[in-house]
Amino acid sequence: MADTFLKPLLWHKISSKLSEQQHKPGLYLVATPIGNLMDITLRAIDILGSAACVLAEDTRQTKKLLSFYEIDQRVISCHEYNEQTIASTIEHGKIYAFVSDAGTPTISDPGYRLVQYCVNKGIEVIPIPGPCAPIAAICTAGLPTNHFTFYGFSDSKSNGRRILIKQLRARSETAIFLESPRRLLNFLKDALELLDNRQVCICRELTKIHEEVFRGSLIEAIDHFSHNEPKGEFVIVLAGNDSSKTQEEITDVIPRLKELLKTCSLKDAVSTLSEETLFPKKQLYSYALKLQQEQDNEFN
Ligand code: SAM
C-alpha cells in the first residue's frame, strides 16, 4: 500500500488557507462521512469547529465525529420530531452547523423543515457538500447517470413496494433505492418478477471495511445474495428500461399490435402493448401510426 500523501507541509498550507476564510452567518448543511471518518471536507471541519453550535440528528453519533477531529463543540439534538421547535430558536447573525447521522443532511434524512424555516426567515442556507450514499452508489454503478431518479427507501410493505416497482416498467432512467438488508432479497425478487432481468448494482457498506459493489443482472444478484446473507447498509442502483429495442424485437410484437388496433384506439393499443412487452410507448407509437394508416388505406 502506498504511503499517505497527507504530508505535514500540506496541512500547513491548508491551515493558513482556512484561517483566511470569513464565514458568513447562516445555517450550514454539513455533509459527514458515511463510514470512513476521513471522508470529510476541510470546510466541513472548519464550520463544525467555528459554528455557534452543531445541530445534530443524533448527538452521540456526532460527538464521535467531533471527538475524532478534536472539535470541542456544543451539540444540540435536532431530529424529525423536534425540528420545528429547534428551527424557531435559530437567530439571525449566527453560524449554525446542521448534520445528520451520516452523509448529506435532508437526503432521506431530517433537515428540510429547518431549511424551509430559515429560507422563510431570510436566514441564509449554505451547503457544505460531501459524502452521500446514493450519489456514491450511482457513480460506481457503471449505469447511465445522465438521468436518474432517487426513490429513497422503498415501502417496507410488500404491496407498496410492488406498486412502486411496477411504475418503473416503462421508465428509461436509472433508479436508486436505499434498502435494508432484511428486505434486499424481496426487493430484487419483486423487481425481477414485475420488470425484467435488468442490470443492477448493489453497493454495500461503501467506504467501510466490508465495502462490496455487486454488478450483474437481477437473477445473478438474487443468486449472490441468497448465498451471501445481506449485512450492513445497502444502496440499489437499477437500470432503466432499455429503450433501444432492435428492429427484430419490434417485428415480433407487430402481430399483437395489429390485433389490438382492431379493437382499441391507437392510444390504448400502444398503452396495452407497452404494459405487456415493456417496450417504450414512444417507439411503439410510430409503428402503430404506420399500421393504422395501412389499415385505413386497405378499407378505402
Ligand atoms: N443522508 C444520507 C446520505 O446522504 O448518504 C442517507 C441517509 S439514509 C437514512 C441511510 C441509508 O443510506 C442506509 O440505510 C443505506 O441504505 C444508505 N447508506 C448509508 N451509508 C451507506 C454506506 N456506507 N453504504 C451503503 N449504503 C449506505
Short mmCIF file of C-alpha atoms and ligand atoms in Angstrom, two decimals:
data_model
loop_
_atom_site.label_atom_id
_atom_site.label_comp_id
_atom_site.label_asym_id
_atom_site.label_seq_id
_atom_site.Cartn_x
_atom_site.Cartn_y
_atom_site.Cartn_z
CA MET A 1 0.00 0.00 0.00
CA ALA A 2 1.25 3.50 -0.86
CA ASP A 3 2.27 5.96 1.84
CA THR A 4 -0.26 8.61 2.63
CA PHE A 5 0.01 11.77 0.62
CA LEU A 6 -1.07 13.91 3.52
CA LYS A 7 2.27 15.43 4.45
CA PRO A 8 2.74 17.97 7.27
CA LEU A 9 3.61 20.60 4.64
CA LEU A 10 0.19 20.14 3.05
CA TRP A 11 -1.51 20.60 6.41
CA HIS A 12 0.46 23.77 6.94
CA LYS A 13 -0.81 25.20 3.64
CA ILE A 14 -4.38 24.19 4.42
CA SER A 15 -4.40 25.69 7.89
CA SER A 16 -3.18 29.05 6.59
CA LYS A 17 -5.90 28.98 3.90
CA LEU A 18 -8.57 28.11 6.45
CA SER A 19 -7.60 30.93 8.79
CA GLU A 20 -8.13 33.38 5.89
CA GLN A 21 -11.76 32.29 5.49
CA GLN A 22 -14.54 34.51 6.75
CA HIS A 23 -17.75 32.62 7.40
CA LYS A 24 -20.98 34.40 6.69
CA PRO A 25 -23.76 33.77 9.20
CA GLY A 26 -26.47 31.24 8.37
CA LEU A 27 -27.40 27.60 8.53
CA TYR A 28 -24.64 25.35 7.16
CA LEU A 29 -25.76 21.92 5.96
CA VAL A 30 -22.65 19.88 6.60
CA ALA A 31 -22.15 16.52 4.89
CA THR A 32 -20.38 13.99 7.13
CA PRO A 33 -18.75 10.58 6.46
CA ILE A 34 -20.92 7.57 5.53
CA GLY A 35 -18.35 5.20 7.02
CA ASN A 36 -14.75 6.19 6.63
CA LEU A 37 -14.13 9.08 9.02
CA MET A 38 -11.54 10.54 6.67
CA ASP A 39 -14.26 11.38 4.14
CA ILE A 40 -14.94 14.88 5.32
CA THR A 41 -14.06 18.16 3.69
CA LEU A 42 -11.76 20.71 5.25
CA ARG A 43 -14.56 23.28 5.09
CA ALA A 44 -16.82 20.88 6.99
CA ILE A 45 -14.27 20.55 9.80
CA ASP A 46 -13.78 24.29 9.85
CA ILE A 47 -17.51 25.04 10.08
CA LEU A 48 -18.13 22.35 12.69
CA GLY A 49 -15.41 23.94 14.81
CA SER A 50 -16.39 27.55 14.34
CA ALA A 51 -20.21 27.43 14.46
CA ALA A 52 -22.13 28.77 17.46
CA CYS A 53 -23.40 25.22 17.90
CA VAL A 54 -23.91 21.99 15.99
CA LEU A 55 -27.48 20.80 15.45
CA ALA A 56 -27.35 17.04 15.12
CA GLU A 57 -29.81 14.27 14.27
CA ASP A 58 -28.12 12.00 16.82
CA THR A 59 -25.87 13.78 19.31
CA ARG A 60 -23.98 10.61 20.28
CA GLN A 61 -23.07 9.83 16.68
CA THR A 62 -21.97 13.41 16.00
CA LYS A 63 -19.93 13.62 19.21
CA LYS A 64 -17.89 10.62 17.99
CA LEU A 65 -17.07 12.50 14.78
CA LEU A 66 -16.26 15.72 16.63
CA SER A 67 -14.07 13.87 19.08
CA PHE A 68 -12.14 12.21 16.21
CA TYR A 69 -11.33 15.67 14.85
CA GLU A 70 -10.79 17.08 18.37
CA ILE A 71 -13.55 19.61 17.94
CA ASP A 72 -14.96 20.84 21.21
CA GLN A 73 -18.48 21.99 20.42
CA ARG A 74 -21.97 22.35 21.84
CA VAL A 75 -24.16 19.72 20.18
CA ILE A 76 -27.92 20.12 20.24
CA SER A 77 -30.31 17.35 19.31
CA CYS A 78 -32.35 18.19 16.20
CA HIS A 79 -34.33 15.33 14.70
CA GLU A 80 -37.51 14.78 12.74
CA TYR A 81 -39.71 15.25 15.81
CA ASN A 82 -38.28 18.47 17.29
CA GLU A 83 -37.04 20.10 14.07
CA GLN A 84 -39.80 22.71 14.10
CA THR A 85 -39.08 23.71 17.73
CA ILE A 86 -35.33 23.92 17.15
CA ALA A 87 -35.91 25.91 13.97
CA SER A 88 -37.76 28.58 15.96
CA THR A 89 -34.66 29.13 18.15
CA ILE A 90 -32.40 29.96 15.19
CA GLU A 91 -31.28 33.58 15.24
CA HIS A 92 -30.06 35.95 12.55
CA GLY A 93 -26.37 36.77 12.53
CA LYS A 94 -25.11 33.46 13.95
CA ILE A 95 -23.45 30.44 12.37
CA TYR A 96 -25.22 27.10 12.82
CA ALA A 97 -23.98 23.76 11.54
CA PHE A 98 -26.56 21.07 10.87
CA VAL A 99 -25.52 17.43 10.47
CA SER A 100 -27.40 14.16 10.11
CA ASP A 101 -26.07 10.82 11.37
CA ALA A 102 -24.11 10.26 8.17
CA GLY A 103 -23.95 11.66 4.66
CA THR A 104 -25.75 14.69 3.35
CA PRO A 105 -28.45 16.16 5.59
CA THR A 106 -32.02 16.21 4.18
CA ILE A 107 -31.34 13.33 1.74
CA SER A 108 -33.60 10.64 3.26
CA ASP A 109 -32.68 12.41 6.49
CA PRO A 110 -34.18 15.22 8.56
CA GLY A 111 -33.49 18.86 7.80
CA TYR A 112 -35.79 20.16 5.11
CA ARG A 113 -38.15 21.82 7.62
CA LEU A 114 -35.19 23.57 9.17
CA VAL A 115 -34.12 24.74 5.73
CA GLN A 116 -37.66 25.88 4.94
CA TYR A 117 -37.83 27.82 8.19
CA CYS A 118 -34.52 29.59 7.52
CA VAL A 119 -35.48 30.41 3.93
CA ASN A 120 -38.76 31.92 5.13
CA LYS A 121 -36.99 33.91 7.84
CA GLY A 122 -34.37 35.25 5.43
CA ILE A 123 -31.57 33.28 7.11
CA GLU A 124 -29.03 32.10 4.56
CA VAL A 125 -28.72 28.34 3.98
CA ILE A 126 -25.25 27.24 2.87
CA PRO A 127 -24.35 23.71 1.74
CA ILE A 128 -21.04 22.10 2.62
CA PRO A 129 -21.13 19.26 0.08
CA GLY A 130 -19.57 15.88 0.72
CA PRO A 131 -20.46 12.21 1.20
CA CYS A 132 -23.86 10.99 0.05
CA ALA A 133 -24.51 7.23 -0.20
CA PRO A 134 -26.93 7.32 -3.19
CA ILE A 135 -24.61 9.58 -5.19
CA ALA A 136 -21.54 7.47 -4.36
CA ALA A 137 -23.51 4.39 -5.47
CA ILE A 138 -24.70 5.72 -8.83
CA CYS A 139 -21.21 6.98 -9.69
CA THR A 140 -19.84 3.50 -9.02
CA ALA A 141 -22.59 1.53 -10.75
CA GLY A 142 -21.50 1.86 -14.37
CA LEU A 143 -25.10 2.59 -15.38
CA PRO A 144 -26.28 5.74 -17.19
CA THR A 145 -26.05 8.80 -14.97
CA ASN A 146 -27.46 11.43 -17.34
CA HIS A 147 -30.95 10.88 -15.93
CA PHE A 148 -31.75 9.13 -12.69
CA THR A 149 -34.47 9.09 -10.05
CA PHE A 150 -33.77 8.74 -6.36
CA TYR A 151 -36.64 6.93 -4.63
CA GLY A 152 -35.20 6.83 -1.10
CA PHE A 153 -36.32 3.83 0.94
CA SER A 154 -38.86 1.65 -0.83
CA ASP A 155 -42.09 0.91 1.02
CA SER A 156 -41.49 -1.55 3.86
CA LYS A 157 -44.79 -3.28 3.00
CA SER A 158 -44.78 -5.68 0.08
CA ASN A 159 -47.86 -4.16 -1.57
CA GLY A 160 -46.50 -0.62 -1.62
CA ARG A 161 -43.11 -1.78 -2.84
CA ARG A 162 -44.65 -3.73 -5.72
CA ILE A 163 -46.80 -0.77 -6.80
CA LEU A 164 -43.68 1.41 -6.88
CA ILE A 165 -41.62 -1.15 -8.79
CA LYS A 166 -44.40 -1.57 -11.37
CA GLN A 167 -44.15 2.14 -12.11
CA LEU A 168 -40.58 1.59 -13.29
CA ARG A 169 -41.63 -0.68 -16.17
CA ALA A 170 -41.61 1.92 -18.89
CA ARG A 171 -39.18 4.36 -17.28
CA SER A 172 -35.86 4.59 -19.03
CA GLU A 173 -33.80 6.39 -16.40
CA THR A 174 -31.64 4.69 -13.77
CA ALA A 175 -33.36 4.28 -10.40
CA ILE A 176 -31.72 4.49 -6.96
CA PHE A 177 -33.17 2.94 -3.82
CA LEU A 178 -32.00 2.69 -0.24
CA GLU A 179 -32.80 -0.71 1.20
CA SER A 180 -32.45 -2.53 4.49
CA PRO A 181 -30.55 -5.84 4.47
CA ARG A 182 -33.72 -7.65 5.61
CA ARG A 183 -35.70 -6.51 2.58
CA LEU A 184 -32.97 -6.60 -0.06
CA LEU A 185 -33.83 -10.03 -1.49
CA ASN A 186 -37.56 -9.31 -1.53
CA PHE A 187 -36.90 -6.12 -3.45
CA LEU A 188 -34.75 -7.92 -6.02
CA LYS A 189 -37.28 -10.75 -6.43
CA ASP A 190 -40.16 -8.30 -6.91
CA ALA A 191 -38.11 -6.35 -9.44
CA LEU A 192 -37.36 -9.50 -11.43
CA GLU A 193 -40.99 -10.57 -11.40
CA LEU A 194 -42.50 -7.19 -12.24
CA LEU A 195 -39.85 -5.82 -14.58
CA ASP A 196 -37.35 -7.94 -16.47
CA ASN A 197 -33.88 -9.30 -15.84
CA ARG A 198 -32.30 -5.85 -15.74
CA GLN A 199 -28.80 -4.89 -14.74
CA VAL A 200 -28.41 -3.85 -11.15
CA CYS A 201 -25.60 -2.56 -8.98
CA ILE A 202 -25.79 -3.20 -5.27
CA CYS A 203 -23.48 -1.13 -3.10
CA ARG A 204 -22.92 -2.42 0.39
CA GLU A 205 -21.07 -0.69 3.24
CA LEU A 206 -19.49 1.94 0.98
CA THR A 207 -16.22 3.38 2.34
CA LYS A 208 -16.19 0.83 5.18
CA ILE A 209 -14.09 -2.29 5.80
CA HIS A 210 -16.64 -4.64 4.25
CA GLU A 211 -17.31 -2.45 1.22
CA GLU A 212 -18.74 -4.50 -1.65
CA VAL A 213 -20.00 -3.49 -5.07
CA PHE A 214 -22.03 -6.16 -6.85
CA ARG A 215 -22.81 -5.63 -10.53
CA GLY A 216 -24.86 -8.04 -12.60
CA SER A 217 -28.37 -8.97 -13.68
CA LEU A 218 -31.24 -9.27 -11.20
CA ILE A 219 -31.04 -13.08 -11.47
CA GLU A 220 -27.33 -13.02 -10.66
CA ALA A 221 -27.90 -10.61 -7.76
CA ILE A 222 -30.62 -12.82 -6.28
CA ASP A 223 -28.32 -15.82 -6.57
CA HIS A 224 -25.41 -13.93 -4.98
CA PHE A 225 -27.35 -12.57 -2.00
CA SER A 226 -29.16 -15.88 -1.46
CA HIS A 227 -25.75 -17.43 -0.83
CA ASN A 228 -24.25 -14.44 0.99
CA GLU A 229 -26.55 -13.16 3.70
CA PRO A 230 -27.10 -9.39 3.20
CA LYS A 231 -25.50 -7.50 6.07
CA GLY A 232 -24.87 -3.79 6.56
CA GLU A 233 -26.09 -0.78 4.64
CA PHE A 234 -27.23 -1.00 1.03
CA VAL A 235 -27.97 1.17 -1.97
CA ILE A 236 -29.59 -0.44 -5.03
CA VAL A 237 -28.98 1.12 -8.43
CA LEU A 238 -31.33 -0.34 -11.02
CA ALA A 239 -31.01 0.10 -14.78
CA GLY A 240 -33.91 1.75 -16.56
CA ASN A 241 -36.00 0.16 -19.28
CA ASP A 242 -33.72 -0.25 -22.28
CA SER A 243 -35.48 1.80 -24.92
CA SER A 244 -33.16 0.83 -27.77
CA LYS A 245 -35.17 -2.17 -28.91
CA THR A 246 -33.92 -3.70 -32.11
CA GLN A 247 -35.90 -3.83 -35.31
CA GLU A 248 -36.13 -7.61 -34.86
CA GLU A 249 -37.66 -7.29 -31.38
CA ILE A 250 -40.24 -4.79 -32.63
CA THR A 251 -41.14 -7.04 -35.59
CA ASP A 252 -42.00 -9.82 -33.12
CA VAL A 253 -44.74 -7.75 -31.50
CA ILE A 254 -46.29 -6.32 -34.68
CA PRO A 255 -48.96 -9.11 -34.97
CA ARG A 256 -50.14 -8.32 -31.44
CA LEU A 257 -50.20 -4.59 -32.24
CA LYS A 258 -52.34 -5.27 -35.34
CA GLU A 259 -54.74 -7.31 -33.24
CA LEU A 260 -55.05 -4.56 -30.62
CA LEU A 261 -55.61 -1.87 -33.24
CA LYS A 262 -58.68 -3.76 -34.47
CA THR A 263 -60.38 -3.40 -31.09
CA CYS A 264 -58.96 -0.31 -29.39
CA SER A 265 -57.90 3.23 -30.09
CA LEU A 266 -54.32 3.87 -31.13
CA LYS A 267 -53.51 5.31 -27.70
CA ASP A 268 -54.97 2.34 -25.83
CA ALA A 269 -53.33 -0.18 -28.17
CA VAL A 270 -49.93 1.41 -27.55
CA SER A 271 -50.52 1.56 -23.77
CA THR A 272 -51.61 -2.07 -23.57
CA LEU A 273 -48.72 -3.33 -25.69
CA SER A 274 -46.24 -1.26 -23.72
CA GLU A 275 -47.61 -2.80 -20.50
CA GLU A 276 -47.37 -6.31 -21.97
CA THR A 277 -43.93 -6.04 -23.56
CA LEU A 278 -42.22 -3.21 -21.65
CA PHE A 279 -41.41 -1.58 -24.99
CA PRO A 280 -41.41 2.21 -24.66
CA LYS A 281 -44.66 3.82 -25.78
CA LYS A 282 -42.84 6.39 -27.91
CA GLN A 283 -41.26 3.68 -30.06
CA LEU A 284 -44.48 1.66 -30.37
CA TYR A 285 -46.44 4.77 -31.25
CA SER A 286 -44.67 5.36 -34.55
CA TYR A 287 -45.28 1.71 -35.59
CA ALA A 288 -48.92 1.89 -34.53
CA LEU A 289 -49.42 5.06 -36.54
CA LYS A 290 -47.96 3.41 -39.66
CA LEU A 291 -50.11 0.28 -39.20
CA GLN A 292 -53.24 2.30 -38.68
CA GLN A 293 -52.60 4.24 -41.88
CA GLU A 294 -52.08 0.95 -43.75
CA GLN A 295 -55.34 -0.42 -42.30
CA ASP A 296 -57.20 2.79 -43.27
CA ASN A 297 -55.80 2.57 -46.82
CA GLU A 298 -56.99 -1.05 -47.09
CA PHE A 299 -60.57 -0.02 -46.27
CA ASN A 300 -60.59 2.98 -48.67
N1 SAM B 1 -28.35 11.24 4.02
C1 SAM B 1 -27.64 10.01 3.86
C2 SAM B 1 -26.64 10.14 2.71
O1 SAM B 1 -26.51 11.23 2.16
O2 SAM B 1 -25.98 9.15 2.41
C3 SAM B 1 -28.60 8.85 3.69
C4 SAM B 1 -29.37 8.61 4.95
S1 SAM B 1 -30.41 7.23 4.96
C5 SAM B 1 -31.26 7.44 6.47
C6 SAM B 1 -29.36 5.89 5.36
C7 SAM B 1 -29.34 4.84 4.25
O3 SAM B 1 -28.40 5.21 3.26
C8 SAM B 1 -28.92 3.46 4.72
O4 SAM B 1 -29.98 2.74 5.27
C9 SAM B 1 -28.41 2.84 3.44
O5 SAM B 1 -29.49 2.44 2.61
C10 SAM B 1 -27.72 4.05 2.79
N2 SAM B 1 -26.33 4.13 3.24
C11 SAM B 1 -25.80 4.93 4.17
N3 SAM B 1 -24.48 4.71 4.30
C12 SAM B 1 -24.17 3.74 3.42
C13 SAM B 1 -22.97 3.06 3.08
N4 SAM B 1 -21.82 3.35 3.69
N5 SAM B 1 -23.02 2.12 2.12
C14 SAM B 1 -24.18 1.82 1.50
N6 SAM B 1 -25.33 2.41 1.80
C15 SAM B 1 -25.34 3.36 2.73
#
